[in-house]
């Protein structure tokens, strides 16, 4: 969740180094070869008929993910919560909300997933709790409790106004607390990097409250890692320490977390929701996403692909060079132990590849790029079948416009597309009403479907390390068609536009190239002609 206070402007290389065995040896973690799949649990599969997805629903569909080639799943929060922000307002970090199941269901999911070669990642929401969390309820009763950022009445403006992002105490403690996103999400106190006499409520990072909170988060991580979870996607990772120019103190905090994990759980990973791998990976994260905000150009690498006059747009007016250059610069900064993760969408973005502008015939070209570029591909549930972005859905649990891509997973042509046996009006979010909506079952039966194409390309990526995140890449052309060589073996050419395009490739092996995946690309000498929405993966031998 990229929220208020998370507006970051470009990379800052922190004076922090990873101390993990992987970094020290220059060897990447298991994340290097991962295909990550995001499961929004309440929308994935419902096994008890209450209209809301649950942990057993994920377990029951692991065979689908294993067949697809997924090696890790990131599950959004399943913890106890009043759901003012769809579970990102937590009341118990080490519990499971009954609507999702119980602790035993987590253990069963982890065990069943590992048996299929799939690791499970949970969300670490370290920046805030619910205002119903016992920590906050205790803080309301104790004026000396510094677990949260509190301003006393004498520290507040005399005119009765509140500083930005502060919320009046609901009592009995007087004063106001700092929120992190919604008013129901009080910010956990990790201190401020700088003191300011105009804001006397600030505490340093080594004060009792911040130290206590860092220890508490290690205990939370330890709990789930001992249960078999393989790591965490860390929510709002850039924002824990407040007023932190260059994120120096924030980097130290995560570096401490990383060092603790390396000592106690060396195989576990931390993935940042930061949006700037050049900053977050040197701070201790195994990887970070390119996101619509933060990092170079405030999300420009991601936006240039999918959103703002995107390269993957039929008009053919986008620019792949923005992404390519940002990727290259970031890779040079983070080095081989770190990873850039590339999603097309997530639960926050209110976007999908099938967004009402792109048509289904445009999507395979996007996957041909996405699964052959040297990043860690991160699939949001349902992208593999081309699920649609649905406009006009009701707000659900604080979704605030983000519900458009949170519709239930579409498994088959049964009631509710196989998501739930509940009455349609009792579903967590309404199902896509289109009678021709794509389903897993329908696409499995069609060899030419998007689902089968995605599975084949993932299998190809898994079989040939040249196509993975560690393989070399040489870009021949960053216009239309985007054309690049992976590992001095596979030539990939991608044309997301509605017009046929050509490119000259200076490689004499083209004449004997073997098409591995091909939508009608022609090779004549050194000239490659790619049809509208076309793509090819060519094995040069």
Coordinates of C-alpha atoms in Angstrom, one line a residue:
X1 CA 0.0 0.0 0.0
X2 CA 1.6 3.2 -1.2
X3 CA 0.0 5.8 1.1
X4 CA 0.4 9.3 2.4
X5 CA 3.9 10.1 3.3
X6 CA 5.4 7.7 0.7
X7 CA 6.1 10.3 -2.0
X8 CA 9.7 9.7 -2.8
X9 CA 11.7 11.4 -5.5
X10 CA 14.3 9.3 -7.1
X11 CA 17.1 6.9 -6.0
X12 CA 19.3 7.6 -3.0
X13 CA 22.2 5.2 -2.6
X14 CA 22.3 4.4 1.1
X15 CA 25.6 3.9 3.0
X16 CA 24.3 0.4 4.0
X17 CA 25.5 -2.9 2.8
X18 CA 23.8 -6.2 2.9
X19 CA 25.6 -8.5 5.3
X20 CA 23.8 -11.7 4.2
X21 CA 25.8 -14.7 3.1
X22 CA 24.2 -14.3 -0.4
X23 CA 25.5 -10.8 -0.7
X24 CA 28.9 -11.5 0.7
X25 CA 29.4 -14.3 -1.8
X26 CA 27.8 -12.4 -4.6
X27 CA 25.3 -15.3 -5.0
X28 CA 21.6 -14.5 -5.4
X29 CA 18.9 -16.0 -3.2
X30 CA 16.2 -18.4 -4.4
X31 CA 14.3 -15.3 -5.5
X32 CA 16.6 -15.1 -8.6
X33 CA 14.7 -17.9 -10.2
X34 CA 11.3 -17.2 -8.9
X35 CA 8.0 -16.6 -10.6
X36 CA 6.0 -14.8 -8.0
X37 CA 2.2 -14.8 -7.9
X38 CA 0.1 -12.5 -5.8
X39 CA -2.9 -14.0 -4.1
X40 CA -5.6 -11.5 -2.9
X41 CA -7.0 -14.1 -0.5
X42 CA -10.6 -12.8 -0.1
X43 CA -11.0 -12.9 -3.9
X44 CA -9.2 -16.2 -4.8
X45 CA -11.3 -19.1 -3.7
X46 CA -14.0 -19.6 -1.1
X47 CA -14.4 -23.1 0.4
X48 CA -17.0 -22.5 3.1
X49 CA -19.6 -20.7 1.1
X50 CA -19.5 -17.4 2.9
X51 CA -18.7 -15.4 -0.2
X52 CA -15.1 -14.6 0.9
X53 CA -12.0 -16.4 -0.1
X54 CA -10.0 -18.3 2.5
X55 CA -6.7 -20.1 3.1
X56 CA -8.1 -23.5 2.2
X57 CA -9.2 -22.0 -1.1
X58 CA -5.5 -21.2 -1.9
X59 CA -4.4 -24.7 -0.8
X60 CA -7.0 -26.3 -3.0
X61 CA -5.7 -24.4 -6.1
X62 CA -2.0 -25.0 -5.6
X63 CA -2.0 -27.5 -8.4
X64 CA -3.1 -24.8 -10.8
X65 CA -0.2 -22.6 -9.7
X66 CA 2.3 -25.4 -9.8
X67 CA 1.2 -26.3 -13.3
X68 CA 1.5 -22.7 -14.3
X69 CA 5.1 -22.7 -13.1
X70 CA 4.7 -20.4 -10.1
X71 CA 7.4 -20.9 -7.5
X72 CA 6.3 -18.4 -4.8
X73 CA 3.1 -16.8 -3.8
X74 CA 2.6 -13.6 -1.9
X75 CA -0.6 -13.6 0.2
X76 CA -2.1 -10.3 1.2
X77 CA -2.9 -10.0 5.0
X78 CA -5.0 -12.8 6.6
X79 CA -4.6 -11.5 10.1
X80 CA -7.3 -10.4 12.5
X81 CA -8.7 -7.0 11.5
X82 CA -11.8 -4.8 11.6
X83 CA -11.2 -4.4 7.8
X84 CA -11.3 -0.6 7.4
X85 CA -8.5 -1.2 4.9
X86 CA -9.1 -4.7 3.7
X87 CA -6.9 -6.2 6.3
X88 CA -4.0 -3.8 6.3
X89 CA -5.4 -2.5 9.6
X90 CA -4.2 -5.3 11.9
X91 CA -5.3 -6.2 15.4
X92 CA -3.1 -9.3 15.9
X93 CA 0.1 -9.8 13.9
X94 CA 0.4 -13.4 14.8
X95 CA -3.2 -14.5 14.5
X96 CA -5.5 -15.5 11.6
X97 CA -8.9 -13.9 11.1
X98 CA -11.6 -16.6 11.3
X99 CA -13.0 -15.7 7.9
X100 CA -9.7 -17.0 6.4
X101 CA -9.3 -20.0 8.6
X102 CA -6.9 -20.8 11.5
X103 CA -3.2 -21.1 12.2
X104 CA -3.5 -24.8 11.2
X105 CA -4.7 -23.7 7.7
X106 CA -1.5 -21.6 7.3
X107 CA 0.6 -24.6 8.3
X108 CA -1.3 -26.8 5.8
X109 CA -0.9 -24.2 3.0
X110 CA 2.8 -23.9 3.6
X111 CA 3.3 -27.6 3.7
X112 CA 1.2 -28.3 0.6
X113 CA 2.9 -25.5 -1.3
X114 CA 6.4 -26.7 -0.4
X115 CA 5.5 -30.2 -1.6
X116 CA 4.8 -28.6 -5.0
X117 CA 8.0 -26.4 -5.0
X118 CA 6.1 -23.3 -4.1
X119 CA 7.1 -20.9 -1.3
X120 CA 4.7 -18.7 0.6
X121 CA 5.3 -15.1 1.5
X122 CA 3.2 -13.0 3.9
X123 CA 2.8 -9.3 4.2
X124 CA 4.7 -7.5 6.9
X125 CA 2.7 -4.4 7.7
X126 CA 5.3 -2.8 10.0
X127 CA 4.3 0.8 9.7
X128 CA 0.9 0.9 11.4
X129 CA -1.7 -1.2 13.2
X130 CA -5.4 -0.9 13.5
X131 CA -6.7 1.6 16.1
X132 CA -8.3 -1.6 17.7
X133 CA -4.9 -3.3 18.2
X134 CA -4.2 -4.0 21.9
X135 CA -1.0 -2.0 21.5
X136 CA -3.0 1.1 20.6
X137 CA -5.8 0.5 23.1
X138 CA -3.1 0.3 25.8
X139 CA -1.5 3.5 24.4
X140 CA -4.8 5.2 24.8
X141 CA -4.7 4.4 28.6
X142 CA -1.1 5.3 29.2
X143 CA 0.3 8.8 28.6
X144 CA 3.9 7.4 28.9
X145 CA 3.4 4.7 26.2
X146 CA 5.5 5.6 23.1
X147 CA 4.6 2.7 20.9
X148 CA 2.9 5.2 18.5
X149 CA 3.7 8.8 17.6
X150 CA 1.7 11.0 20.0
X151 CA 1.6 14.8 20.5
X152 CA 0.4 16.0 23.9
X153 CA -2.0 19.0 24.1
X154 CA 0.7 21.4 24.9
X155 CA 2.7 20.4 21.8
X156 CA -0.2 21.1 19.5
X157 CA -1.1 24.4 17.9
X158 CA -3.0 26.7 20.3
X159 CA -5.7 27.4 17.8
X160 CA -7.0 23.8 18.1
X161 CA -5.9 22.8 14.6
X162 CA -3.9 19.6 14.1
X163 CA -0.6 19.1 12.3
X164 CA -0.8 17.2 9.0
X165 CA -1.7 13.6 9.3
X166 CA -2.5 13.8 13.0
X167 CA -5.8 12.5 14.4
X168 CA -7.4 13.7 17.6
X169 CA -7.3 11.1 20.3
X170 CA -10.5 9.1 20.8
X171 CA -9.6 9.2 24.5
X172 CA -9.0 8.9 27.3
X173 CA -5.4 9.9 26.4
X174 CA -5.3 13.6 25.5
X175 CA -3.6 15.0 22.4
X176 CA -3.4 13.5 18.9
X177 CA -1.7 10.6 17.1
X178 CA 0.0 10.3 13.8
X179 CA -1.8 8.2 11.2
X180 CA -0.1 6.3 8.4
X181 CA -2.9 6.0 5.8
X182 CA -6.5 6.0 7.1
X183 CA -7.4 7.5 10.4
X184 CA -7.9 4.0 11.7
X185 CA -4.2 3.2 11.1
X186 CA -2.0 4.8 13.8
X187 CA 1.6 5.0 12.8
X188 CA 4.0 2.8 14.8
X189 CA 6.8 4.9 16.2
X190 CA 10.2 4.1 14.7
X191 CA 11.5 7.6 15.5
X192 CA 12.5 10.6 13.5
X193 CA 15.8 10.9 11.7
X194 CA 15.9 14.7 12.7
X195 CA 14.7 16.6 15.6
X196 CA 12.6 19.8 15.1
X197 CA 11.8 22.2 17.9
X198 CA 8.6 23.1 16.1
X199 CA 7.5 19.5 16.4
X200 CA 8.5 18.5 20.0
X201 CA 6.7 15.2 19.8
X202 CA 9.5 13.8 17.7
X203 CA 11.6 11.0 19.3
X204 CA 15.0 9.8 18.0
X205 CA 15.4 6.4 16.4
X206 CA 17.1 5.0 19.5
X207 CA 14.4 6.1 22.0
X208 CA 12.6 3.4 24.0
X209 CA 9.5 3.2 21.8
X210 CA 11.3 2.8 18.5
X211 CA 13.6 0.1 19.9
X212 CA 10.7 -1.7 21.4
X213 CA 8.9 -1.7 18.1
X214 CA 11.8 -3.0 16.1
X215 CA 12.1 -5.9 18.5
X216 CA 8.3 -6.6 18.2
X217 CA 8.6 -6.8 14.4
X218 CA 11.4 -9.3 14.7
X219 CA 9.2 -11.4 17.0
X220 CA 6.4 -11.2 14.4
X221 CA 8.7 -12.3 11.6
X222 CA 10.1 -15.1 13.7
X223 CA 6.6 -16.4 14.5
X224 CA 5.7 -16.9 10.8
X225 CA 9.1 -18.0 9.6
X226 CA 9.1 -20.8 12.2
X227 CA 5.7 -21.8 10.9
X228 CA 7.3 -22.2 7.4
X229 CA 6.6 -18.9 5.7
X230 CA 9.5 -18.1 3.4
X231 CA 9.7 -14.3 3.8
X232 CA 7.8 -11.1 3.6
X233 CA 6.6 -8.4 1.2
X234 CA 7.1 -5.4 3.4
X235 CA 4.3 -2.8 3.2
X236 CA 5.2 0.9 3.0
X237 CA 8.9 0.0 3.6
X238 CA 10.3 3.4 2.8
X239 CA 8.2 5.3 5.4
X240 CA 9.0 3.7 8.9
X241 CA 11.4 6.4 10.1
X242 CA 9.9 9.8 9.6
X243 CA 11.7 12.9 8.1
X244 CA 14.6 10.8 6.9
X245 CA 16.5 12.5 4.1
X246 CA 18.1 9.9 1.9
X247 CA 16.4 7.2 3.9
X248 CA 19.6 6.7 5.9
X249 CA 17.9 5.7 9.2
X250 CA 15.3 3.7 7.4
X251 CA 18.1 1.8 5.6
X252 CA 19.8 1.1 8.9
X253 CA 16.5 -0.2 10.4
X254 CA 16.0 -2.6 7.5
X255 CA 19.7 -3.5 7.5
X256 CA 19.3 -4.6 11.1
X257 CA 16.2 -6.7 10.1
X258 CA 18.2 -8.3 7.3
X259 CA 21.1 -9.1 9.6
X260 CA 18.8 -10.7 12.1
X261 CA 17.1 -12.8 9.4
X262 CA 20.4 -13.9 8.0
X263 CA 21.4 -15.2 11.4
X264 CA 18.1 -16.8 12.3
X265 CA 16.4 -17.6 9.0
X266 CA 19.1 -17.4 6.3
X267 CA 16.9 -18.8 3.5
X268 CA 14.1 -16.2 4.0
X269 CA 13.7 -13.2 1.8
X270 CA 12.5 -9.6 2.3
X271 CA 10.8 -7.8 -0.6
X272 CA 10.2 -4.1 -0.4
X273 CA 7.1 -2.2 -1.3
X274 CA 9.4 0.8 -1.9
X275 CA 9.4 1.2 -5.7
X276 CA 13.0 2.1 -5.9
X277 CA 15.3 -1.0 -5.9
X278 CA 18.4 1.2 -6.2
X279 CA 17.7 2.5 -2.7
X280 CA 15.9 -0.5 -1.0
X281 CA 18.2 -3.3 -2.1
X282 CA 21.4 -1.7 -0.7
X283 CA 19.4 -1.2 2.6
X284 CA 19.0 -5.0 3.0
X285 CA 16.1 -6.1 0.8
X286 CA 16.4 -9.1 -1.5
X287 CA 14.3 -7.3 -4.1
X288 CA 11.9 -4.5 -4.8
X289 CA 9.2 -3.8 -7.3
X290 CA 9.1 -1.2 -10.0
X291 CA 5.8 0.5 -9.1
X292 CA 3.7 3.4 -10.3
X293 CA 5.3 5.6 -7.7
X294 CA 8.7 6.3 -6.3
X295 CA 12.2 5.6 -7.8
X296 CA 13.4 7.1 -11.1
X297 CA 10.9 9.5 -12.5
X298 CA 8.3 8.7 -9.8
X299 CA 7.4 5.4 -11.2
X300 CA 8.3 6.2 -14.8
X301 CA 9.8 2.7 -15.6
X302 CA 6.5 1.0 -14.7
X303 CA 4.2 3.6 -16.1
X304 CA 6.1 3.7 -19.4
X305 CA 5.2 0.0 -19.9
X306 CA 1.6 -0.2 -18.7
X307 CA -0.1 3.1 -17.9
X308 CA 1.0 6.6 -19.2
X309 CA 1.0 6.4 -23.0
X310 CA 2.3 2.9 -22.4
X311 CA 4.7 1.0 -24.7
X312 CA 2.2 -1.8 -24.4
X313 CA -0.5 0.2 -26.2
X314 CA -2.0 -0.3 -29.6
X315 CA -1.2 3.3 -30.8
X316 CA 2.5 2.5 -30.9
X317 CA 3.5 5.9 -29.5
X318 CA 5.0 4.7 -26.2
X319 CA 8.7 4.4 -25.4
X320 CA 10.4 1.2 -24.1
X321 CA 13.7 3.1 -23.7
X322 CA 12.5 4.7 -20.4
X323 CA 12.1 1.2 -18.9
X324 CA 15.2 -0.2 -20.4
X325 CA 17.5 2.6 -19.3
X326 CA 16.0 2.6 -15.8
X327 CA 16.4 -1.1 -15.5
X328 CA 20.0 -0.9 -16.7
X329 CA 20.9 1.8 -14.2
X330 CA 19.2 0.1 -11.4
X331 CA 20.9 -3.2 -12.1
X332 CA 24.3 -1.5 -12.1
X333 CA 23.5 0.0 -8.7
X334 CA 22.2 -3.0 -6.9
X335 CA 24.5 -5.7 -8.2
X336 CA 23.8 -9.4 -8.7
X337 CA 22.5 -10.4 -5.2
X338 CA 19.5 -8.0 -5.5
X339 CA 16.5 -8.2 -7.7
X340 CA 14.0 -6.0 -9.5
X341 CA 10.5 -7.4 -9.5
X342 CA 8.1 -6.4 -12.3
X343 CA 4.3 -6.6 -11.9
X344 CA 1.7 -5.4 -14.3
X345 CA -0.8 -4.8 -11.5
X346 CA -1.4 -5.4 -7.8
X347 CA -4.2 -4.9 -5.3
X348 CA -3.5 -1.2 -4.9
X349 CA -3.1 -0.3 -8.6
X350 CA -6.7 -0.7 -9.8
X351 CA -5.2 -1.8 -13.1
X352 CA -5.0 -5.0 -15.2
X353 CA -3.5 -5.8 -18.6
X354 CA -7.1 -6.2 -19.8
X355 CA -8.0 -2.7 -18.7
X356 CA -10.7 -1.7 -21.1
X357 CA -8.2 0.0 -23.4
X358 CA -6.0 -3.0 -24.2
X359 CA -7.9 -5.8 -25.9
X360 CA -7.3 -9.5 -25.2
X361 CA -5.4 -9.9 -28.5
X362 CA -2.8 -7.4 -27.2
X363 CA -2.0 -9.3 -24.0
X364 CA 0.2 -12.2 -25.3
X365 CA 2.8 -9.8 -26.5
X366 CA 3.0 -8.2 -23.1
X367 CA 3.6 -11.6 -21.5
X368 CA 6.2 -12.5 -24.1
X369 CA 8.2 -9.5 -22.9
X370 CA 7.3 -9.8 -19.2
X371 CA 8.4 -13.5 -18.9
X372 CA 11.7 -13.1 -20.9
X373 CA 13.1 -9.9 -19.5
X374 CA 15.7 -10.3 -16.7
X375 CA 13.4 -9.2 -13.8
X376 CA 11.4 -11.4 -11.4
X377 CA 8.0 -11.6 -12.9
X378 CA 5.2 -10.9 -10.5
X379 CA 1.7 -12.0 -11.6
X380 CA -1.4 -10.6 -10.0
X381 CA -4.0 -13.3 -9.7
X382 CA -6.1 -13.7 -12.8
X383 CA -3.7 -12.0 -15.1
X384 CA -2.8 -15.4 -16.6
X385 CA -6.3 -15.7 -18.1
X386 CA -6.7 -12.0 -18.9
X387 CA -9.3 -11.1 -16.2
X388 CA -10.8 -7.7 -16.8
X389 CA -10.7 -4.4 -14.9
X390 CA -14.3 -3.8 -13.9
X391 CA -15.6 -0.3 -13.5
X392 CA -18.4 0.9 -11.2
X393 CA -18.0 -1.7 -8.4
X394 CA -19.0 -0.7 -4.8
X395 CA -16.4 0.3 -2.3
X396 CA -15.5 -2.7 -0.1
X397 CA -13.6 -2.5 3.2
X398 CA -11.9 0.8 2.4
X399 CA -11.0 -0.1 -1.1
X400 CA -11.5 3.6 -2.1
X401 CA -11.4 3.0 -5.9
X402 CA -9.0 0.1 -5.8
X403 CA -11.8 -2.5 -6.0
X404 CA -11.8 -2.5 -9.8
X405 CA -9.3 -5.3 -10.0
X406 CA -10.2 -7.2 -6.9
X407 CA -13.1 -9.2 -8.4
X408 CA -13.3 -12.9 -7.7
X409 CA -11.0 -15.3 -9.5
X410 CA -12.7 -17.0 -12.5
X411 CA -12.2 -20.7 -12.3
X412 CA -14.9 -22.2 -14.4
X413 CA -18.3 -21.6 -16.0
X414 CA -20.3 -22.7 -12.9
X415 CA -22.1 -20.3 -10.5
X416 CA -19.9 -17.4 -9.5
X417 CA -17.3 -18.6 -12.0
X418 CA -16.4 -21.4 -9.5
X419 CA -15.2 -18.9 -6.9
X420 CA -17.9 -19.6 -4.3
X421 CA -21.2 -21.4 -3.7
X422 CA -22.6 -18.3 -1.9
X423 CA -25.5 -16.4 -3.5
X424 CA -24.1 -13.9 -6.0
X425 CA -25.2 -10.9 -3.9
X426 CA -23.2 -12.2 -0.9
X427 CA -19.8 -12.3 -2.7
X428 CA -17.0 -10.1 -1.2
X429 CA -17.0 -8.2 -4.5
X430 CA -19.3 -8.8 -7.4
X431 CA -18.1 -11.2 -10.1
X432 CA -17.3 -10.0 -13.7
X433 CA -20.8 -10.0 -15.2
X434 CA -19.7 -10.7 -18.8
X435 CA -21.0 -14.1 -19.8
X436 CA -17.9 -14.5 -22.0
X437 CA -15.5 -13.8 -19.1
X438 CA -12.3 -15.9 -19.3
X439 CA -12.0 -18.9 -17.0
X440 CA -9.2 -21.2 -16.1
X441 CA -11.2 -24.3 -17.1
X442 CA -12.1 -22.8 -20.5
X443 CA -8.6 -21.7 -21.3
X444 CA -7.1 -25.0 -20.2
X445 CA -9.1 -26.7 -22.9
X446 CA -7.9 -24.3 -25.6
X447 CA -4.3 -24.9 -26.7
X448 CA -4.2 -21.4 -28.2
X449 CA -5.4 -19.7 -25.1
X450 CA -3.5 -17.0 -23.1
X451 CA -3.3 -19.4 -20.1
X452 CA -1.5 -22.1 -22.1
X453 CA 0.8 -19.6 -23.7
X454 CA 1.8 -18.1 -20.3
X455 CA 2.4 -21.6 -19.0
X456 CA 4.6 -22.5 -22.0
X457 CA 6.7 -19.4 -21.7
X458 CA 7.2 -19.8 -17.9
X459 CA 8.3 -23.4 -18.6
X460 CA 10.7 -22.1 -21.2
X461 CA 12.1 -19.6 -18.8
X462 CA 12.5 -22.3 -16.1
X463 CA 14.2 -24.7 -18.5
X464 CA 16.7 -22.1 -19.8
X465 CA 18.5 -19.9 -17.3
X466 CA 19.4 -17.6 -20.2
X467 CA 15.8 -16.3 -20.0
X468 CA 15.8 -15.8 -16.2
X469 CA 16.7 -12.8 -14.1
X470 CA 20.4 -13.6 -14.2
X471 CA 20.9 -14.1 -17.9
X472 CA 22.6 -11.5 -20.1
X473 CA 20.5 -9.2 -22.3
X474 CA 21.5 -7.2 -25.3
X475 CA 19.0 -4.7 -26.7
X476 CA 19.0 -4.4 -30.5
X477 CA 16.0 -2.0 -30.7
X478 CA 14.0 -0.2 -28.0
X479 CA 11.3 1.2 -30.3
X480 CA 8.7 -0.9 -32.1
X481 CA 9.4 -3.8 -32.1
X482 CA 11.4 -4.1 -28.9
X483 CA 14.0 -6.6 -29.8
X484 CA 16.7 -8.1 -27.5
X485 CA 19.0 -11.1 -27.2
X486 CA 19.0 -13.2 -24.0
X487 CA 22.1 -15.2 -23.1
X488 CA 23.5 -15.0 -26.7
X489 CA 20.9 -17.6 -27.7
X490 CA 17.3 -16.4 -27.6
X491 CA 16.1 -13.5 -29.7
X492 CA 12.9 -11.9 -28.5
X493 CA 10.9 -9.4 -30.6
X494 CA 7.8 -7.7 -29.3
X495 CA 5.3 -5.5 -31.2
X496 CA 2.4 -4.2 -29.0
X497 CA 1.2 -1.8 -31.7
X498 CA -1.6 -2.3 -34.2
X499 CA 0.7 -1.7 -37.1
X500 CA 3.2 -4.2 -38.7
X501 CA 6.8 -3.1 -37.9
X502 CA 10.3 -4.3 -39.0
X503 CA 13.7 -4.3 -37.4
X504 CA 17.2 -5.2 -38.7
X505 CA 19.2 -7.5 -36.4
X506 CA 22.9 -7.8 -36.9
X507 CA 23.2 -11.5 -36.2
X508 CA 23.9 -14.0 -39.0
X509 CA 22.3 -16.8 -37.0
X510 CA 18.9 -15.4 -37.8
X511 CA 18.8 -17.4 -41.1
X512 CA 18.7 -20.7 -39.1
X513 CA 16.7 -19.4 -36.1
X514 CA 14.1 -21.9 -34.7
X515 CA 10.8 -20.3 -33.6
X516 CA 10.0 -21.4 -30.0
X517 CA 6.9 -19.1 -29.7
X518 CA 5.8 -17.2 -32.8
X519 CA 2.7 -15.3 -33.8
X520 CA 3.6 -14.9 -37.5
X521 CA 6.9 -13.1 -37.4
X522 CA 8.9 -13.3 -40.7
X523 CA 12.7 -13.4 -41.0
X524 CA 14.3 -12.4 -44.3
X525 CA 18.0 -12.1 -44.1
X526 CA 18.7 -9.8 -41.2
X527 CA 15.2 -8.2 -41.3
X528 CA 12.5 -9.3 -38.9
X529 CA 8.9 -8.3 -39.7
X530 CA 6.5 -8.5 -36.7
X531 CA 2.8 -8.3 -37.3
X532 CA 0.4 -6.2 -35.2
X533 CA 0.4 -7.3 -31.6
X534 CA 3.0 -9.9 -32.6
X535 CA 5.9 -11.5 -30.9
X536 CA 8.4 -14.2 -31.3
X537 CA 11.0 -16.1 -29.2
X538 CA 13.6 -17.4 -31.6
X539 CA 16.3 -19.9 -30.7
X540 CA 19.5 -18.9 -32.5
X541 CA 21.2 -22.1 -31.4

